[in-house]
Short mmCIF file of C-alpha atoms in Angstrom, two decimals:
data_model
loop_
_atom_site.label_atom_id
_atom_site.label_comp_id
_atom_site.label_asym_id
_atom_site.label_seq_id
_atom_site.Cartn_x
_atom_site.Cartn_y
_atom_site.Cartn_z
CA MET A 1 97.26 6.98 145.13
CA ALA A 2 97.90 3.76 143.29
CA SER A 3 101.13 3.15 145.14
CA LYS A 4 99.60 2.30 148.50
CA GLY A 5 97.13 -0.44 149.33
CA ALA A 6 96.78 -3.66 147.39
CA ALA A 7 98.88 -4.06 144.27
CA PRO A 8 96.93 -3.22 141.12
CA SER A 9 95.73 -6.32 139.38
CA THR A 10 95.12 -6.84 135.70
CA TYR A 11 92.13 -8.43 134.06
CA THR A 12 93.75 -9.72 130.92
CA PRO A 13 91.49 -12.27 129.25
CA THR A 14 92.75 -15.79 128.83
CA PRO A 15 93.01 -16.85 125.20
CA THR A 16 90.04 -18.93 124.14
CA LYS A 17 90.65 -22.37 122.71
CA LYS A 18 88.64 -21.76 119.60
CA THR A 19 90.61 -18.83 118.20
CA ARG A 20 92.39 -19.42 114.95
CA PRO A 21 96.17 -18.97 114.99
CA PRO A 22 97.09 -15.32 114.62
CA ILE A 23 98.44 -14.23 111.29
CA PHE A 24 101.46 -12.85 113.06
CA SER A 25 102.57 -14.15 116.38
CA ASP A 26 103.16 -11.34 118.84
CA SER A 27 106.92 -11.53 118.37
CA ASP A 28 106.74 -11.23 114.56
CA VAL A 29 104.80 -8.01 114.55
CA ASP A 30 106.99 -5.09 113.65
CA TRP A 31 105.34 -2.76 116.08
CA LEU A 32 104.73 -2.84 119.76
CA ARG A 33 102.10 -1.07 121.75
CA PRO A 34 103.44 2.26 123.03
CA ASP A 35 103.35 1.05 126.62
CA GLY A 36 104.93 -2.31 125.84
CA ARG A 37 101.85 -4.41 126.46
CA GLY A 38 100.82 -7.42 124.41
CA PHE A 39 97.80 -7.00 122.13
CA HIS A 40 95.51 -8.87 124.49
CA GLN A 41 97.00 -7.55 127.69
CA CYS A 42 95.12 -5.05 129.82
CA ARG A 43 96.49 -2.22 131.88
CA PRO A 44 96.58 -2.75 135.64
CA ALA A 45 93.25 -1.79 137.14
CA PHE A 46 93.03 0.04 140.42
CA PHE A 47 89.80 0.83 142.27
CA ARG A 48 89.10 2.50 145.58
CA THR A 49 85.69 3.30 147.04
CA GLY A 50 84.89 6.24 149.27
CA ALA A 51 86.77 8.88 147.31
CA VAL A 52 84.32 11.70 148.08
CA ASN A 53 83.10 12.18 151.64
CA SER A 54 79.94 14.18 151.01
CA ALA A 55 78.54 11.75 148.43
CA ALA A 56 76.30 8.80 149.26
CA GLY A 57 78.82 6.63 147.49
CA SER A 58 81.87 7.23 145.39
CA ALA A 59 84.75 5.48 143.69
CA TYR A 60 88.06 6.29 142.11
CA ALA A 61 89.50 4.26 139.26
CA GLU A 62 92.90 4.34 137.68
CA PHE A 63 93.78 2.33 134.56
CA GLY A 64 97.22 3.41 133.47
CA ASN A 65 96.88 7.11 132.73
CA THR A 66 93.11 7.08 132.70
CA LYS A 67 91.89 8.42 136.01
CA VAL A 68 88.25 8.96 136.85
CA ILE A 69 86.25 9.78 139.91
CA VAL A 70 82.53 9.03 140.22
CA SER A 71 80.20 10.14 142.97
CA VAL A 72 76.62 9.05 143.53
CA PHE A 73 74.02 11.18 145.30
CA GLY A 74 70.63 10.04 146.43
CA PRO A 75 68.17 8.52 146.12
CA ARG A 76 66.67 11.94 146.68
CA GLU A 77 63.34 13.49 145.83
CA SER A 78 62.86 14.08 142.09
CA LYS A 79 62.57 17.68 140.97
CA LYS A 80 59.08 19.12 141.28
CA ALA A 81 58.79 19.57 137.54
CA MET A 82 59.21 15.83 136.97
CA MET A 83 56.11 13.79 136.48
CA TYR A 84 55.17 11.13 139.01
CA SER A 85 57.00 7.91 138.40
CA ASP A 86 56.55 4.64 140.28
CA VAL A 87 60.09 3.63 139.44
CA GLY A 88 63.22 5.54 140.34
CA ARG A 89 65.07 7.78 137.94
CA LEU A 90 68.70 7.63 137.06
CA ASN A 91 70.50 10.81 136.11
CA CYS A 92 73.99 10.48 134.68
CA ASN A 93 76.55 13.07 133.77
CA VAL A 94 80.07 12.59 132.47
CA SER A 95 82.38 15.58 132.39
CA TYR A 96 86.05 16.13 131.68
CA THR A 97 88.37 18.45 133.53
CA THR A 98 89.83 21.09 131.25
CA PHE A 99 93.29 19.58 131.76
CA ALA A 100 92.21 15.99 131.10
CA THR A 101 93.15 15.98 127.43
CA PRO A 102 96.38 16.83 125.59
CA VAL A 103 94.68 19.90 124.10
CA ARG A 104 92.92 21.94 126.77
CA GLY A 105 89.14 21.58 126.89
CA GLN A 106 88.96 18.85 124.22
CA GLY A 107 86.98 16.56 126.50
CA SER A 108 83.75 18.38 125.81
CA ASP A 109 83.68 16.63 122.42
CA ASN A 110 82.31 13.58 124.15
CA LYS A 111 78.77 14.80 124.64
CA GLU A 112 77.26 11.37 124.10
CA PHE A 113 79.08 9.78 127.06
CA SER A 114 76.41 10.84 129.56
CA SER A 115 73.65 9.06 127.69
CA MET A 116 75.88 6.05 127.08
CA LEU A 117 76.66 5.81 130.79
CA HIS A 118 72.93 6.00 131.48
CA LYS A 119 72.16 3.23 129.01
CA ALA A 120 74.91 1.01 130.41
CA LEU A 121 73.74 1.33 133.99
CA GLU A 122 69.95 1.49 133.83
CA GLY A 123 69.61 -2.19 133.07
CA ALA A 124 71.58 -3.16 136.15
CA ILE A 125 69.85 -1.00 138.76
CA MET A 126 66.64 -2.10 140.49
CA LEU A 127 64.87 1.16 139.80
CA GLU A 128 61.65 -0.06 141.42
CA THR A 129 63.35 -0.02 144.84
CA PHE A 130 63.31 3.77 145.01
CA PRO A 131 60.05 5.13 143.50
CA LYS A 132 59.50 8.88 143.10
CA THR A 133 63.18 9.58 143.67
CA THR A 134 66.28 10.22 141.58
CA VAL A 135 69.79 8.87 141.84
CA ASP A 136 72.46 11.16 140.45
CA VAL A 137 75.67 9.71 139.05
CA PHE A 138 78.34 12.28 138.35
CA ALA A 139 81.54 11.16 136.68
CA LEU A 140 84.60 13.32 136.26
CA VAL A 141 87.48 12.28 134.04
CA LEU A 142 90.59 13.66 135.73
CA GLU A 143 92.93 12.41 133.07
CA SER A 144 91.98 10.95 129.74
CA GLY A 145 94.35 8.14 128.82
CA GLY A 146 92.18 6.10 126.47
CA SER A 147 89.23 3.74 127.03
CA ASP A 148 87.61 6.50 129.09
CA LEU A 149 84.02 5.36 128.75
CA PRO A 150 84.51 1.74 129.88
CA VAL A 151 86.50 2.95 132.89
CA VAL A 152 83.81 5.49 133.76
CA ILE A 153 81.11 2.83 133.54
CA SER A 154 82.97 0.31 135.70
CA CYS A 155 83.82 2.99 138.23
CA ALA A 156 80.22 4.25 138.30
CA SER A 157 78.81 0.82 139.05
CA LEU A 158 81.29 0.52 141.93
CA ALA A 159 80.21 3.93 143.25
CA LEU A 160 76.55 2.83 143.04
CA ALA A 161 77.39 -0.29 145.03
CA ASP A 162 79.24 1.86 147.55
CA ALA A 163 76.12 4.04 147.87
CA GLY A 164 74.04 0.95 148.64
CA ILE A 165 71.86 1.24 145.53
CA MET A 166 70.33 -2.15 144.79
CA MET A 167 71.71 -3.69 141.62
CA TYR A 168 71.39 -7.04 139.90
CA ASP A 169 75.13 -7.18 139.38
CA LEU A 170 78.17 -4.98 138.96
CA VAL A 171 78.61 -3.59 135.47
CA ALA A 172 82.05 -3.97 133.95
CA GLY A 173 83.07 -2.24 130.73
CA VAL A 174 85.87 -3.15 128.34
CA SER A 175 86.77 -1.80 124.92
CA VAL A 176 88.68 -3.28 122.03
CA SER A 177 90.25 -1.39 119.15
CA CYS A 178 90.85 -2.78 115.74
CA LEU A 179 94.09 -1.68 114.10
CA GLY A 180 94.65 -3.26 110.73
CA ARG A 181 94.18 -6.96 111.28
CA ASN A 182 94.94 -6.83 114.97
CA LEU A 183 92.59 -6.55 117.89
CA ILE A 184 94.01 -4.71 120.84
CA ILE A 185 92.25 -4.63 124.16
CA ASP A 186 92.02 -1.62 126.48
CA PRO A 187 93.48 0.91 123.99
CA ILE A 188 95.33 3.99 125.18
CA LEU A 189 94.74 7.46 123.76
CA GLU A 190 97.28 7.22 120.91
CA GLU A 191 95.90 3.88 119.81
CA GLU A 192 92.35 5.25 119.87
CA THR A 193 93.35 8.13 117.61
CA PHE A 194 94.51 5.76 114.88
CA GLN A 195 92.01 2.94 115.35
CA ASP A 196 90.09 1.54 112.39
CA GLY A 197 87.22 0.44 114.54
CA SER A 198 86.19 0.13 118.13
CA LEU A 199 83.89 -2.06 120.17
CA ILE A 200 82.73 -1.29 123.68
CA ILE A 201 80.90 -3.88 125.74
CA THR A 202 79.49 -3.37 129.18
CA CYS A 203 78.09 -6.43 130.83
CA MET A 204 76.88 -7.97 134.05
CA PRO A 205 79.17 -11.00 134.27
CA SER A 206 77.23 -13.04 136.85
CA ARG A 207 74.10 -12.83 134.74
CA TYR A 208 76.08 -13.03 131.50
CA GLU A 209 74.05 -10.16 130.09
CA VAL A 210 75.26 -7.36 127.88
CA THR A 211 73.81 -4.03 129.02
CA GLN A 212 75.40 -1.91 126.32
CA LEU A 213 77.25 -2.60 123.09
CA THR A 214 78.64 0.02 120.72
CA ILE A 215 80.52 -0.73 117.53
CA SER A 216 82.09 1.64 115.04
CA GLY A 217 84.18 0.95 111.99
CA GLU A 218 83.88 -2.00 109.62
CA TRP A 219 83.85 -5.50 111.12
CA SER A 220 83.54 -8.97 109.65
CA THR A 221 81.59 -11.55 111.61
CA ALA A 222 84.60 -13.61 112.61
CA LYS A 223 86.44 -10.60 113.92
CA LEU A 224 83.36 -9.37 115.73
CA ASN A 225 82.88 -12.68 117.51
CA GLU A 226 86.52 -12.80 118.48
CA ALA A 227 86.36 -9.27 119.88
CA MET A 228 83.16 -9.98 121.79
CA GLU A 229 84.59 -13.10 123.38
CA LEU A 230 87.72 -11.25 124.34
CA CYS A 231 85.72 -8.42 125.92
CA LEU A 232 83.32 -10.67 127.79
CA ASP A 233 86.17 -12.65 129.29
CA ALA A 234 87.94 -9.46 130.34
CA CYS A 235 84.67 -8.10 131.79
CA SER A 236 84.22 -11.08 134.07
CA LYS A 237 87.78 -10.74 135.32
CA LEU A 238 87.39 -7.01 135.81
CA ALA A 239 84.25 -7.61 137.84
CA LYS A 240 86.24 -9.89 140.16
CA ILE A 241 88.73 -7.09 140.79
CA MET A 242 85.84 -4.69 141.45
CA ARG A 243 84.21 -7.14 143.84
CA SER A 244 87.42 -7.66 145.79
CA CYS A 245 87.73 -3.89 146.12
CA LEU A 246 84.23 -3.75 147.64
CA LYS A 247 85.01 -6.62 150.00
CA GLU A 248 88.21 -4.92 151.10
CA ALA A 249 86.34 -1.72 151.88
CA ALA A 250 83.67 -3.62 153.80
CA SER A 251 86.14 -5.60 155.92
CA ALA A 252 88.17 -2.43 156.60
CA SER A 253 85.09 -0.65 157.95
CA GLN A 254 84.26 -3.60 160.22
CA ASP A 255 87.68 -3.63 161.88
CA MET B 1 54.77 9.21 124.68
CA VAL B 2 52.31 6.57 123.76
CA GLY B 3 49.47 5.94 126.17
CA LEU B 4 48.26 2.37 125.86
CA SER B 5 45.75 0.46 127.92
CA LEU B 6 46.61 -2.92 129.34
CA GLY B 7 44.45 -4.60 126.72
CA GLU B 8 46.20 -2.84 123.87
CA LYS B 9 49.59 -3.80 125.28
CA HIS B 10 48.56 -7.45 125.45
CA PHE B 11 47.19 -7.24 121.92
CA ILE B 12 50.50 -5.94 120.55
CA GLN B 13 52.58 -8.46 122.47
CA GLY B 14 50.30 -11.35 121.59
CA GLY B 15 50.33 -10.39 117.93
CA ILE B 16 54.11 -10.35 117.85
CA ASP B 17 54.21 -13.76 119.54
CA GLN B 18 51.98 -15.17 116.80
CA ASN B 19 53.86 -13.45 113.96
CA ILE B 20 50.98 -11.20 112.93
CA ARG B 21 51.27 -7.62 114.04
CA SER B 22 48.54 -5.01 114.56
CA ASP B 23 48.82 -3.77 110.98
CA GLY B 24 48.91 -7.28 109.52
CA ARG B 25 52.66 -7.42 108.95
CA LYS B 26 54.92 -10.30 109.88
CA ARG B 27 57.78 -9.83 112.31
CA ASP B 28 60.34 -9.33 109.56
CA THR B 29 58.45 -7.16 107.08
CA TYR B 30 58.87 -3.44 106.60
CA ARG B 31 56.09 -0.98 106.07
CA PRO B 32 55.92 0.35 102.49
CA ILE B 33 58.89 2.63 101.79
CA SER B 34 58.59 5.56 99.45
CA VAL B 35 61.54 7.66 98.29
CA GLU B 36 61.52 11.09 96.73
CA THR B 37 64.79 12.75 95.74
CA GLY B 38 65.73 16.34 94.99
CA VAL B 39 63.11 17.79 97.32
CA ILE B 40 65.30 20.72 98.40
CA PRO B 41 66.62 22.61 95.36
CA GLN B 42 68.99 24.74 97.43
CA ALA B 43 70.90 21.74 98.70
CA ASN B 44 73.43 19.74 96.71
CA GLY B 45 71.40 16.64 97.34
CA SER B 46 68.26 15.79 99.25
CA ALA B 47 65.72 13.08 99.76
CA ARG B 48 62.49 12.44 101.57
CA ILE B 49 61.72 9.00 102.88
CA ARG B 50 58.42 7.76 104.13
CA ILE B 51 58.15 4.47 105.98
CA GLY B 52 54.53 4.10 106.99
CA ALA B 53 53.72 7.20 109.00
CA THR B 54 57.35 8.01 109.71
CA GLU B 55 58.66 10.76 107.50
CA VAL B 56 62.17 12.21 107.37
CA ILE B 57 64.11 14.53 105.09
CA ALA B 58 67.85 14.47 104.60
CA SER B 59 69.81 17.19 102.87
CA VAL B 60 73.45 17.34 101.84
CA LYS B 61 75.22 20.64 101.47
CA ALA B 62 78.81 20.94 100.25
CA GLU B 63 81.04 23.86 101.11
CA LEU B 64 84.71 24.43 100.40
CA GLY B 65 86.89 24.33 103.48
CA ARG B 66 90.34 23.49 104.71
CA PRO B 67 91.23 19.90 105.57
CA ASP B 68 92.33 18.92 109.04
CA ALA B 69 96.05 19.30 109.67
CA LEU B 70 96.15 15.69 110.89
CA GLN B 71 94.40 14.31 107.82
CA PRO B 72 95.45 16.53 104.90
CA ASP B 73 94.18 14.07 102.28
CA GLN B 74 90.61 13.82 103.53
CA GLY B 75 87.51 15.96 103.38
CA LYS B 76 85.16 16.43 106.29
CA VAL B 77 81.64 15.24 106.90
CA ALA B 78 79.33 16.42 109.64
CA ILE B 79 76.01 14.80 110.42
CA PHE B 80 73.26 16.48 112.41
CA VAL B 81 69.74 15.41 113.14
CA ASP B 82 66.95 17.70 114.14
CA CYS B 83 63.75 16.46 115.71
CA SER B 84 61.16 19.06 114.89
CA PRO B 85 58.25 19.72 117.27
CA VAL B 86 56.13 19.38 114.15
CA ALA B 87 56.55 15.62 114.62
CA GLU B 88 55.73 15.46 118.29
CA PRO B 89 54.97 18.12 120.90
CA MET B 90 57.51 16.38 123.13
CA PHE B 91 60.32 17.64 120.89
CA GLU B 92 59.56 21.29 121.64
CA GLY B 93 62.31 23.46 123.08
CA ARG B 94 65.07 21.24 124.40
CA GLY B 95 62.86 18.17 124.56
CA GLY B 96 64.13 16.70 121.32
CA GLU B 97 67.74 17.48 122.03
CA GLU B 98 68.60 14.23 123.73
CA LEU B 99 67.07 12.14 120.96
CA SER B 100 68.70 14.34 118.31
CA THR B 101 72.18 13.91 119.76
CA GLU B 102 71.64 10.19 120.17
CA LEU B 103 70.55 9.79 116.56
CA SER B 104 73.37 12.00 115.26
CA VAL B 105 76.01 10.08 117.18
CA VAL B 106 74.73 6.70 115.98
CA LEU B 107 74.60 7.92 112.37
CA GLN B 108 78.12 9.31 112.64
CA HIS B 109 79.35 5.97 113.97
CA CYS B 110 77.56 4.12 111.19
CA LEU B 111 78.60 6.28 108.25
CA LEU B 112 82.01 7.61 109.15
CA GLY B 113 83.71 4.43 110.33
CA GLY B 114 86.58 4.36 112.80
CA LYS B 115 88.72 7.29 113.88
CA SER B 116 91.26 6.56 111.17
CA GLY B 117 88.52 6.72 108.56
CA ALA B 118 88.69 3.03 107.76
CA GLY B 119 85.42 1.36 106.91
CA ALA B 120 83.64 4.64 106.28
CA GLY B 121 80.58 4.52 104.06
CA ILE B 122 81.54 7.86 102.57
CA ASP B 123 84.92 7.97 100.88
CA LEU B 124 86.52 10.98 102.53
CA SER B 125 89.48 11.06 100.17
CA SER B 126 87.12 11.71 97.24
CA LEU B 127 86.24 15.04 98.86
CA ILE B 128 89.71 16.46 98.52
CA VAL B 129 90.30 19.25 96.01
CA ALA B 130 93.90 20.30 96.70
CA GLU B 131 95.73 18.23 99.24
CA GLY B 132 96.29 19.98 102.52
CA LYS B 133 94.65 23.15 101.25
CA ILE B 134 91.13 22.76 99.98
CA CYS B 135 88.52 20.10 100.53
CA TRP B 136 84.79 19.76 100.49
CA ASP B 137 82.95 19.90 103.79
CA LEU B 138 79.77 17.90 103.57
CA TYR B 139 77.00 18.89 105.92
CA ILE B 140 74.39 16.18 106.18
CA ASP B 141 71.25 17.25 107.97
CA GLY B 142 68.41 14.97 108.89
CA LEU B 143 65.01 16.32 109.83
CA VAL B 144 62.26 14.32 111.46
CA ILE B 145 58.92 15.54 110.18
CA SER B 146 56.64 12.84 111.40
CA SER B 147 57.57 10.20 113.90
CA ASP B 148 55.94 6.80 114.07
CA GLY B 149 58.85 4.66 115.19
CA ASN B 150 61.98 3.36 113.48
CA LEU B 151 63.51 6.81 113.04
CA LEU B 152 67.06 5.52 112.75
CA ASP B 153 66.40 3.21 109.79
CA ALA B 154 64.47 5.97 108.05
CA LEU B 155 67.23 8.52 108.61
CA GLY B 156 69.88 6.08 107.42
CA ALA B 157 67.90 5.38 104.27
CA ALA B 158 67.22 9.09 103.70
CA ILE B 159 70.91 9.94 103.97
CA LYS B 160 71.76 7.14 101.53
CA ALA B 161 69.19 8.46 99.07
CA ALA B 162 70.30 12.07 99.54
CA LEU B 163 73.94 11.15 98.94
CA SER B 164 73.13 9.35 95.72
CA ASN B 165 71.23 12.46 94.67
CA THR B 166 74.19 14.69 95.51
CA GLY B 167 76.10 16.45 92.78
CA ILE B 168 79.33 18.11 93.78
CA PRO B 169 80.46 20.91 91.43
CA ARG B 170 83.68 20.33 89.56
CA VAL B 171 86.42 22.61 90.83
CA GLN B 172 89.33 23.97 88.80
CA VAL B 173 92.33 24.81 90.94
CA ALA B 174 94.51 27.56 89.55
CA ALA B 175 98.09 26.38 89.44
CA GLY B 176 100.91 28.45 90.82
CA ALA B 177 100.00 28.90 94.45
CA LEU B 178 103.21 28.69 96.44
CA GLY B 179 103.83 27.34 99.91
CA ASP B 180 101.06 28.17 102.35
CA GLU B 181 99.11 30.36 99.95
CA GLN B 182 95.54 29.30 99.30
CA PRO B 183 95.18 28.60 95.57
CA GLU B 184 92.40 30.27 93.66
CA VAL B 185 89.51 28.08 92.65
CA ASP B 186 86.91 28.18 89.98
CA ILE B 187 83.70 26.37 90.86
CA SER B 188 81.80 25.14 87.86
CA ASP B 189 78.04 25.62 87.97
CA GLU B 190 77.37 23.26 85.10
CA GLU B 191 79.50 20.23 85.71
CA PHE B 192 78.68 18.09 88.68
CA LEU B 193 80.37 15.00 89.96
CA GLN B 194 78.23 12.14 91.14
CA PHE B 195 78.91 10.68 94.50
CA ASP B 196 79.75 7.02 94.91
CA THR B 197 77.25 5.61 97.37
CA SER B 198 77.80 1.90 96.88
CA GLY B 199 79.64 1.71 100.20
CA VAL B 200 77.01 3.56 102.22
CA PRO B 201 75.47 1.11 104.69
CA VAL B 202 71.83 0.73 105.63
CA ILE B 203 70.66 0.59 109.21
CA VAL B 204 68.44 -2.23 110.41
CA THR B 205 66.91 -1.90 113.84
CA LEU B 206 65.65 -5.03 115.54
CA THR B 207 63.30 -4.32 118.41
CA LYS B 208 62.90 -7.00 121.03
CA VAL B 209 59.38 -7.40 122.37
CA GLY B 210 58.95 -10.37 124.64
CA ARG B 211 60.99 -13.26 123.28
CA HIS B 212 60.86 -12.19 119.64
CA TYR B 213 62.36 -9.36 117.70
CA ILE B 214 60.68 -7.33 115.00
CA VAL B 215 61.87 -4.96 112.28
CA ASP B 216 60.46 -1.53 111.57
CA ALA B 217 58.57 -1.11 114.84
CA THR B 218 55.88 1.55 115.07
CA SER B 219 56.00 3.86 118.06
CA GLU B 220 53.29 1.79 119.74
CA GLU B 221 55.41 -1.30 119.38
CA GLU B 222 58.51 0.61 120.48
CA SER B 223 56.78 1.51 123.73
CA GLN B 224 56.58 -2.22 124.51
CA MET B 225 60.20 -3.02 123.71
CA SER B 226 62.68 -4.36 126.22
CA SER B 227 65.67 -3.47 124.10
CA ALA B 228 66.57 -2.64 120.53
CA VAL B 229 69.72 -3.21 118.53
CA SER B 230 70.52 -1.05 115.50
CA VAL B 231 73.01 -2.62 113.13
CA SER B 232 74.40 -0.86 110.11
CA ILE B 233 75.48 -3.18 107.35
CA ASN B 234 77.01 -2.47 103.96
CA ARG B 235 76.61 -4.34 100.71
CA LYS B 236 79.50 -6.66 101.54
CA GLY B 237 77.68 -7.87 104.62
CA HIS B 238 80.16 -6.24 106.95
CA ILE B 239 78.99 -4.55 110.11
CA CYS B 240 79.78 -0.84 110.09
CA GLY B 241 78.30 0.11 113.40
CA LEU B 242 76.04 -1.12 116.12
CA SER B 243 74.28 0.43 119.04
CA LYS B 244 71.86 -0.79 121.62
CA ARG B 245 68.94 0.98 123.21
CA GLY B 246 66.57 -0.03 125.95
CA SER B 247 67.18 -0.97 129.51
CA ALA B 248 67.13 -4.75 129.48
CA GLY B 249 70.37 -6.65 129.15
CA LEU B 250 70.87 -9.16 126.35
CA ASP B 251 72.61 -12.49 126.29
CA PRO B 252 75.68 -12.37 123.99
CA SER B 253 74.32 -15.27 121.93
CA VAL B 254 71.08 -13.34 121.35
CA ILE B 255 73.12 -10.40 120.06
CA SER B 256 74.99 -12.63 117.62
CA ASP B 257 71.68 -14.04 116.45
CA MET B 258 70.23 -10.55 116.01
CA ILE B 259 73.27 -9.52 113.96
CA SER B 260 72.85 -12.46 111.58
CA VAL B 261 69.12 -11.78 111.23
CA ALA B 262 69.88 -8.11 110.56
CA ARG B 263 72.40 -9.07 107.90
CA HIS B 264 69.82 -11.19 106.14
CA ILE B 265 67.23 -8.40 106.25
CA SER B 266 69.73 -5.76 105.14
CA GLU B 267 70.23 -7.52 101.79
CA GLN B 268 66.55 -7.15 100.98
CA LEU B 269 66.49 -3.59 102.30
CA ILE B 270 69.50 -2.51 100.22
CA ASN B 271 67.95 -3.93 97.04
CA LYS B 272 64.57 -2.39 97.81
CA LEU B 273 66.13 1.00 98.56
CA ASP B 274 68.33 0.96 95.48
CA SER B 275 65.40 0.28 93.19
CA GLU B 276 63.30 2.94 94.93
CA ILE B 277 66.13 5.47 94.67
CA SER B 278 66.73 4.84 90.98
CA ALA B 279 62.98 5.03 90.35
CA ALA B 280 62.84 8.34 92.20
CA GLU B 281 65.82 9.70 90.25
CA ALA B 282 64.23 8.64 86.98
CA GLY B 283 60.95 10.28 87.98
CA GLU B 284 62.81 13.47 88.85
CA ASP B 285 64.52 13.57 85.45
CA GLU B 286 61.24 13.30 83.60
CA MET B 287 59.76 16.32 85.32
#
């Protein structure tokens, strides 16, 4: 699917001027990333909207081996059992195919992803534009190749835009792993298995607002700031790729 | 769910703006914290923490198990949180499930460090008995008995107290087990090893109401929040985990500011907790 259409573009952040010189320059380090990328280099990002016909909106995203599909249904009437609400509801679900992970069925370990997707998106959606109704966001990870959650979140916000749900801005998600002294952006599955810490940021770049931030592992302040800057820069670039994908789809439908 | 009238909402928000909250506290003061250890005799370690009207129990149980094939030199720790309907009728049936998973996941992130085990508050390699064969499995269970806001900080503190109360029996491994054979073990019921808890972080939740943020929010104050950031910080001042709740987005500079405020508050909280824990342990010994 990635082979046709526009060439995949990357969203590698540009180095900030303030960063201190790295302890090792990239060439001195005795290990390379398994896929040959630099530490601060992202995988090519590929997006396509309209992946599922029956959904109100949908999107497919492919970042290296990570492949996800998200469909959005609604706004439709909330279930009868739900209490009246003058703002809309957002219902998110992230699931893995049984063949998504190296060991079959391992994806069900990530139970918290659904609530994290919800938290990342709810701040961006104008819920008051669809009172008494629910929007369902269903994400399916076809292949888990690392950085699954950020890809799911970015893809979901694209699917919401495709469905015509009013949002303040697109939500882009990027993660950084900390391995020893090095920060590596957009980690793949192997790197995630051995990471000492991880940081996931999802943000609305035009508003420069962080909708969700999750950190695990031990971080010093300097490292944390460096990682956050790196992520925010990558987020804004990723959002540009997402926006161009939407524009492409819109101009294609006009022709 | 907290039902508040418009007037009450304004009262809470106005109070926070003027740095005097409904119960007379300032924005950065905690409610009184009381610690009681050894409350569950059947567990290896336990503690009850009360912060205002919020009350939680944490228990630590140790069982012998087999280490993971991928990490043969580390023990295993599992953290679960249960929100009992005793605390709130909302938690009945599956109602508390979402909150329970959320709290468990955040606590796991905060206490267990990265995937490789680096930066973990609990030293997993101290749980090993015979490398690759026998290790201790720690089961840490949190129970919410009464909920009046700030559950995460209370649970974090309770787990810290429970761990420092934990005694793990000394194990003698019989020599002579060959190859894949499981060696025989002799678990002492008199000698217990104390657990090193100096690296266990505390969790500080800053709740943003209006333009200001407050610590230790009550559930009434939590109902007025726009977002909340929970930071776990260890004694060295390093961040061991962070998570954000609430729908509103935050400016990155605000987050950095919140982290530095949380670090400042964590110092006081760690000292306060440590003195409370040692007082509780001393009180327990006297009885």
